[in-house]
Amino acid sequence: MTEHSHDVFHRSGAELYLESIPLSQVARDFGTPCYVYSRSAIEQAWRAYDEAFADRDHLICYAVKANGNLAVLNLLARLGSGFDIVSGGELERVLHAGGDPRRIVFSGVGKSAAEIHRALEVGILAFNVESVSELERISSIAAGLGRTARVSVRVNPDVDAETHPYISTGLRENKFGIDIAQAETVYHRAVELPNIAVTGVDCHIGSQLTRTGPLEDAVGRIAALVERLRRQGHAIEHVDIGGGLGIRYRDEAPPTPAALAEAVRDRLPADCRVLLEPGRSIVGNAGALLTRVEYVKHNDHRNFAVVDASMSELLRPALYEAWQAIEPVTVNADLVSAVYDVVGPVCETADFLGKARELAIDEGSLLAVLSAGAYGFVMSSNYNARVRPPEVLVDGDRAHLVREREPLEALWRGEHIPG
Ligand SMILES: *Cc1c(COP(=O)(O)O)cnc(C)c1O
């Protein structure tokens, strides 16, 4: 799947294309910096999950936080996707994009009363509950509305996802979920509460997983829990095994959805619908950030390519020291290559997109930062009063503007100077 997604970016002669469109044309038509995504890569990645789990009842709930653009959500809704949301804002995005509320699961440790109220009103599939207090809050709001809330408890299976500490969520010391050792007590409490129907068990152990081992362990522990819960009379209908499959940024070889399905197949409890919450692996390699070199700058130790994108548009390198491939969009054989730190205009030392990259570039060169479809635009900010970049969705030989570049006025919208 990862390989397929990479295929949508391909070189023809000197030019880097996305599907049938030269990226230099996207930059010319929409300006830089600019996010660009491939419809075909997103659809292929989603279908790879759907096919991998085709032999059993399943629902792929795309994790909206990876990329919440309405056009992206709409593509997935039309394939029949479910959605994993973590806020009331994401709920409204999904509804706006045509998503089916009955295919939404709601995750997150801090659901507000208003968010719970709205989710019950539209009739979501399940709340992934992360504490007893949340359970009690959901029960009382559901009772007030005369509705029944379907819940699954997010358990923390205490497995090491072997990923970056900031994106590892399945260990006991973590704020996420309920310790698997306490899960049964929480389920007992849940069935005592009015207007609560316990329907599932949920986990999500982390992101950018590059082996199936930790997921196999987690699923094994969840299956054992499901068996105990069923013996105690709980009607567990689904297990949600979360998201987290990694993508190839550099030289990783993460498992495909098919390999994941194969690895967990025999461990999943029988007669249980399987839910998955992939985010990064659906959209990550389907997108790039286009940016232009403003200045080339040298000192005794380093060469810098100062580009027109920054940590405000793409935070991952600054936040996680994440490595993303950076390639010239048009190869110019007349330029000699040098080793550059690719940095943005923002006044922070952490403002870099890549360090020590060998590139044959000059002022004015157009660069593509690859693997930028997930946790790219969604983490962008207006820091340094920079407007958010546009988003473009490529479909064959057409490029659709799916979010406009923010106008300058957006920077002070809603602000007031006391008179
Ligand atoms: C972030 C998140 C996901 C998606 O993770 P990916 O690594 O992008 O697949 C799924 N479920 C929950 C609860 C999350 O917080």
PDB file of N, CA and C in Angstrom, residues 30-80:
ATOM      1  N   PHE A  30      -1.652  27.708  -7.922  1.00  0.00           N
ATOM      2  CA  PHE A  30      -2.170  27.954  -6.566  1.00  0.00           C
ATOM      3  C   PHE A  30      -1.171  28.635  -5.648  1.00  0.00           C
ATOM      4  N   GLY A  31       0.055  28.836  -6.104  1.00  0.00           N
ATOM      5  CA  GLY A  31       1.066  29.515  -5.297  1.00  0.00           C
ATOM      6  C   GLY A  31       1.712  28.566  -4.289  1.00  0.00           C
ATOM      7  N   THR A  32       2.720  29.089  -3.582  1.00  0.00           N
ATOM      8  CA  THR A  32       3.385  28.308  -2.532  1.00  0.00           C
ATOM      9  C   THR A  32       3.415  29.162  -1.262  1.00  0.00           C
ATOM     10  N   PRO A  33       3.515  28.545  -0.081  1.00  0.00           N
ATOM     11  CA  PRO A  33       3.426  27.101   0.163  1.00  0.00           C
ATOM     12  C   PRO A  33       2.014  26.595  -0.109  1.00  0.00           C
ATOM     13  N   CYS A  34       1.926  25.280  -0.384  1.00  0.00           N
ATOM     14  CA  CYS A  34       0.655  24.695  -0.800  1.00  0.00           C
ATOM     15  C   CYS A  34       0.664  23.203  -0.508  1.00  0.00           C
ATOM     16  N   TYR A  35      -0.391  22.718   0.110  1.00  0.00           N
ATOM     17  CA  TYR A  35      -0.550  21.272   0.284  1.00  0.00           C
ATOM     18  C   TYR A  35      -1.258  20.691  -0.926  1.00  0.00           C
ATOM     19  N   VAL A  36      -0.806  19.504  -1.349  1.00  0.00           N
ATOM     20  CA  VAL A  36      -1.449  18.855  -2.478  1.00  0.00           C
ATOM     21  C   VAL A  36      -1.604  17.364  -2.174  1.00  0.00           C
ATOM     22  N   TYR A  37      -2.807  16.838  -2.449  1.00  0.00           N
ATOM     23  CA  TYR A  37      -3.135  15.445  -2.128  1.00  0.00           C
ATOM     24  C   TYR A  37      -3.629  14.716  -3.377  1.00  0.00           C
ATOM     25  N   SER A  38      -3.455  13.397  -3.361  1.00  0.00           N
ATOM     26  CA  SER A  38      -3.930  12.565  -4.463  1.00  0.00           C
ATOM     27  C   SER A  38      -5.183  11.807  -4.067  1.00  0.00           C
ATOM     28  N   ARG A  39      -6.243  12.012  -4.826  1.00  0.00           N
ATOM     29  CA  ARG A  39      -7.480  11.267  -4.572  1.00  0.00           C
ATOM     30  C   ARG A  39      -7.244   9.767  -4.693  1.00  0.00           C
ATOM     31  N   SER A  40      -6.537   9.374  -5.743  1.00  0.00           N
ATOM     32  CA  SER A  40      -6.356   7.951  -5.987  1.00  0.00           C
ATOM     33  C   SER A  40      -5.555   7.283  -4.873  1.00  0.00           C
ATOM     34  N   ALA A  41      -4.532   7.967  -4.352  1.00  0.00           N
ATOM     35  CA  ALA A  41      -3.732   7.366  -3.271  1.00  0.00           C
ATOM     36  C   ALA A  41      -4.568   7.174  -2.014  1.00  0.00           C
ATOM     37  N   ILE A  42      -5.430   8.161  -1.714  1.00  0.00           N
ATOM     38  CA  ILE A  42      -6.266   8.056  -0.520  1.00  0.00           C
ATOM     39  C   ILE A  42      -7.240   6.886  -0.669  1.00  0.00           C
ATOM     40  N   GLU A  43      -7.857   6.807  -1.843  1.00  0.00           N
ATOM     41  CA  GLU A  43      -8.838   5.734  -2.057  1.00  0.00           C
ATOM     42  C   GLU A  43      -8.173   4.360  -2.035  1.00  0.00           C
ATOM     43  N   GLN A  44      -6.993   4.260  -2.673  1.00  0.00           N
ATOM     44  CA  GLN A  44      -6.271   2.966  -2.662  1.00  0.00           C
ATOM     45  C   GLN A  44      -5.942   2.539  -1.245  1.00  0.00           C
ATOM     46  N   ALA A  45      -5.497   3.500  -0.436  1.00  0.00           N
ATOM     47  CA  ALA A  45      -5.081   3.157   0.930  1.00  0.00           C
ATOM     48  C   ALA A  45      -6.280   2.702   1.757  1.00  0.00           C
ATOM     49  N   TRP A  46      -7.416   3.376   1.584  1.00  0.00           N
ATOM     50  CA  TRP A  46      -8.621   2.978   2.330  1.00  0.00           C
ATOM     51  C   TRP A  46      -9.079   1.593   1.887  1.00  0.00           C
ATOM     52  N   ARG A  47      -9.073   1.362   0.562  1.00  0.00           N
ATOM     53  CA  ARG A  47      -9.540   0.067   0.047  1.00  0.00           C
ATOM     54  C   ARG A  47      -8.648  -1.074   0.508  1.00  0.00           C
ATOM     55  N   ALA A  48      -7.348  -0.779   0.683  1.00  0.00           N
ATOM     56  CA  ALA A  48      -6.434  -1.835   1.140  1.00  0.00           C
ATOM     57  C   ALA A  48      -6.878  -2.351   2.506  1.00  0.00           C
ATOM     58  N   TYR A  49      -7.351  -1.458   3.378  1.00  0.00           N
ATOM     59  CA  TYR A  49      -7.879  -1.891   4.676  1.00  0.00           C
ATOM     60  C   TYR A  49      -9.182  -2.669   4.493  1.00  0.00           C
ATOM     61  N   ASP A  50     -10.056  -2.108   3.672  1.00  0.00           N
ATOM     62  CA  ASP A  50     -11.371  -2.718   3.497  1.00  0.00           C
ATOM     63  C   ASP A  50     -11.236  -4.140   2.960  1.00  0.00           C
ATOM     64  N   GLU A  51     -10.301  -4.320   2.010  1.00  0.00           N
ATOM     65  CA  GLU A  51     -10.101  -5.647   1.422  1.00  0.00           C
ATOM     66  C   GLU A  51      -9.422  -6.589   2.410  1.00  0.00           C
ATOM     67  N   ALA A  52      -8.495  -6.044   3.193  1.00  0.00           N
ATOM     68  CA  ALA A  52      -7.754  -6.897   4.139  1.00  0.00           C
ATOM     69  C   ALA A  52      -8.693  -7.521   5.173  1.00  0.00           C
ATOM     70  N   PHE A  53      -9.756  -6.818   5.516  1.00  0.00           N
ATOM     71  CA  PHE A  53     -10.666  -7.330   6.549  1.00  0.00           C
ATOM     72  C   PHE A  53     -12.002  -7.789   5.946  1.00  0.00           C
ATOM     73  N   ALA A  54     -11.998  -8.009   4.624  1.00  0.00           N
ATOM     74  CA  ALA A  54     -13.247  -8.335   3.920  1.00  0.00           C
ATOM     75  C   ALA A  54     -13.876  -9.635   4.399  1.00  0.00           C
ATOM     76  N   ASP A  55     -13.074 -10.542   4.947  1.00  0.00           N
ATOM     77  CA  ASP A  55     -13.636 -11.844   5.325  1.00  0.00           C
ATOM     78  C   ASP A  55     -14.363 -11.811   6.670  1.00  0.00           C
ATOM     79  N   ARG A  56     -14.442 -10.629   7.288  1.00  0.00           N
ATOM     80  CA  ARG A  56     -15.260 -10.565   8.499  1.00  0.00           C
ATOM     81  C   ARG A  56     -15.966  -9.220   8.610  1.00  0.00           C
ATOM     82  N   ASP A  57     -16.965  -9.169   9.479  1.00  0.00           N
ATOM     83  CA  ASP A  57     -17.712  -7.938   9.677  1.00  0.00           C
ATOM     84  C   ASP A  57     -16.741  -6.879  10.218  1.00  0.00           C
ATOM     85  N   HIS A  58     -16.664  -5.753   9.527  1.00  0.00           N
ATOM     86  CA  HIS A  58     -15.666  -4.755   9.934  1.00  0.00           C
ATOM     87  C   HIS A  58     -16.129  -3.354   9.535  1.00  0.00           C
ATOM     88  N   LEU A  59     -15.517  -2.361  10.152  1.00  0.00           N
ATOM     89  CA  LEU A  59     -15.757  -0.971   9.771  1.00  0.00           C
ATOM     90  C   LEU A  59     -14.449  -0.201   9.913  1.00  0.00           C
ATOM     91  N   ILE A  60     -14.050   0.439   8.824  1.00  0.00           N
ATOM     92  CA  ILE A  60     -12.849   1.272   8.857  1.00  0.00           C
ATOM     93  C   ILE A  60     -13.284   2.675   9.264  1.00  0.00           C
ATOM     94  N   CYS A  61     -12.856   3.115  10.452  1.00  0.00           N
ATOM     95  CA  CYS A  61     -13.212   4.450  10.944  1.00  0.00           C
ATOM     96  C   CYS A  61     -11.988   5.350  10.799  1.00  0.00           C
ATOM     97  N   TYR A  62     -11.934   6.057   9.683  1.00  0.00           N
ATOM     98  CA  TYR A  62     -10.784   6.926   9.400  1.00  0.00           C
ATOM     99  C   TYR A  62     -10.609   7.961  10.517  1.00  0.00           C
ATOM    100  N   ALA A  63      -9.379   8.098  11.009  1.00  0.00           N
ATOM    101  CA  ALA A  63      -9.090   9.046  12.092  1.00  0.00           C
ATOM    102  C   ALA A  63      -8.985  10.456  11.511  1.00  0.00           C
ATOM    103  N   VAL A  64     -10.022  11.242  11.753  1.00  0.00           N
ATOM    104  CA  VAL A  64     -10.153  12.560  11.129  1.00  0.00           C
ATOM    105  C   VAL A  64      -8.993  13.484  11.482  1.00  0.00           C
ATOM    106  N   LYS A  65      -8.399  13.285  12.670  1.00  0.00           N
ATOM    107  CA  LYS A  65      -7.367  14.230  13.084  1.00  0.00           C
ATOM    108  C   LYS A  65      -6.139  14.209  12.165  1.00  0.00           C
ATOM    109  N   ALA A  66      -5.947  13.136  11.388  1.00  0.00           N
ATOM    110  CA  ALA A  66      -4.788  13.075  10.485  1.00  0.00           C
ATOM    111  C   ALA A  66      -4.907  14.097   9.350  1.00  0.00           C
ATOM    112  N   ASN A  67      -6.123  14.259   8.838  1.00  0.00           N
ATOM    113  CA  ASN A  67      -6.377  15.229   7.762  1.00  0.00           C
ATOM    114  C   ASN A  67      -7.886  15.403   7.662  1.00  0.00           C
ATOM    115  N   GLY A  68      -8.385  16.536   8.095  1.00  0.00           N
ATOM    116  CA  GLY A  68      -9.826  16.731   8.201  1.00  0.00           C
ATOM    117  C   GLY A  68     -10.437  17.568   7.101  1.00  0.00           C
ATOM    118  N   ASN A  69      -9.717  17.767   6.008  1.00  0.00           N
ATOM    119  CA  ASN A  69     -10.297  18.563   4.911  1.00  0.00           C
ATOM    120  C   ASN A  69     -11.616  17.940   4.454  1.00  0.00           C
ATOM    121  N   LEU A  70     -12.617  18.790   4.206  1.00  0.00           N
ATOM    122  CA  LEU A  70     -13.947  18.287   3.839  1.00  0.00           C
ATOM    123  C   LEU A  70     -13.910  17.417   2.597  1.00  0.00           C
ATOM    124  N   ALA A  71     -13.072  17.773   1.637  1.00  0.00           N
ATOM    125  CA  ALA A  71     -13.009  16.997   0.393  1.00  0.00           C
ATOM    126  C   ALA A  71     -12.460  15.597   0.668  1.00  0.00           C
ATOM    127  N   VAL A  72     -11.480  15.517   1.555  1.00  0.00           N
ATOM    128  CA  VAL A  72     -10.902  14.215   1.915  1.00  0.00           C
ATOM    129  C   VAL A  72     -11.965  13.378   2.639  1.00  0.00           C
ATOM    130  N   LEU A  73     -12.661  14.001   3.593  1.00  0.00           N
ATOM    131  CA  LEU A  73     -13.693  13.277   4.339  1.00  0.00           C
ATOM    132  C   LEU A  73     -14.820  12.831   3.406  1.00  0.00           C
ATOM    133  N   ASN A  74     -15.161  13.687   2.448  1.00  0.00           N
ATOM    134  CA  ASN A  74     -16.225  13.347   1.510  1.00  0.00           C
ATOM    135  C   ASN A  74     -15.863  12.148   0.631  1.00  0.00           C
ATOM    136  N   LEU A  75     -14.596  12.115   0.160  1.00  0.00           N
ATOM    137  CA  LEU A  75     -14.138  10.960  -0.631  1.00  0.00           C
ATOM    138  C   LEU A  75     -14.342   9.675   0.152  1.00  0.00           C
ATOM    139  N   LEU A  76     -13.931   9.727   1.426  1.00  0.00           N
ATOM    140  CA  LEU A  76     -13.987   8.522   2.256  1.00  0.00           C
ATOM    141  C   LEU A  76     -15.430   8.169   2.593  1.00  0.00           C
ATOM    142  N   ALA A  77     -16.245   9.186   2.867  1.00  0.00           N
ATOM    143  CA  ALA A  77     -17.663   8.920   3.153  1.00  0.00           C
ATOM    144  C   ALA A  77     -18.306   8.202   1.976  1.00  0.00           C
ATOM    145  N   ARG A  78     -17.925   8.615   0.760  1.00  0.00           N
ATOM    146  CA  ARG A  78     -18.516   7.989  -0.422  1.00  0.00           C
ATOM    147  C   ARG A  78     -18.063   6.548  -0.617  1.00  0.00           C
ATOM    148  N   LEU A  79     -16.902   6.189  -0.034  1.00  0.00           N
ATOM    149  CA  LEU A  79     -16.473   4.785  -0.080  1.00  0.00           C
ATOM    150  C   LEU A  79     -17.184   3.955   0.992  1.00  0.00           C
ATOM    151  N   GLY A  80     -17.920   4.639   1.883  1.00  0.00           N
ATOM    152  CA  GLY A  80     -18.609   3.919   2.961  1.00  0.00           C
ATOM    153  C   GLY A  80     -17.831   3.908   4.253  1.00  0.00           C
TER     154      GLY A  80
END
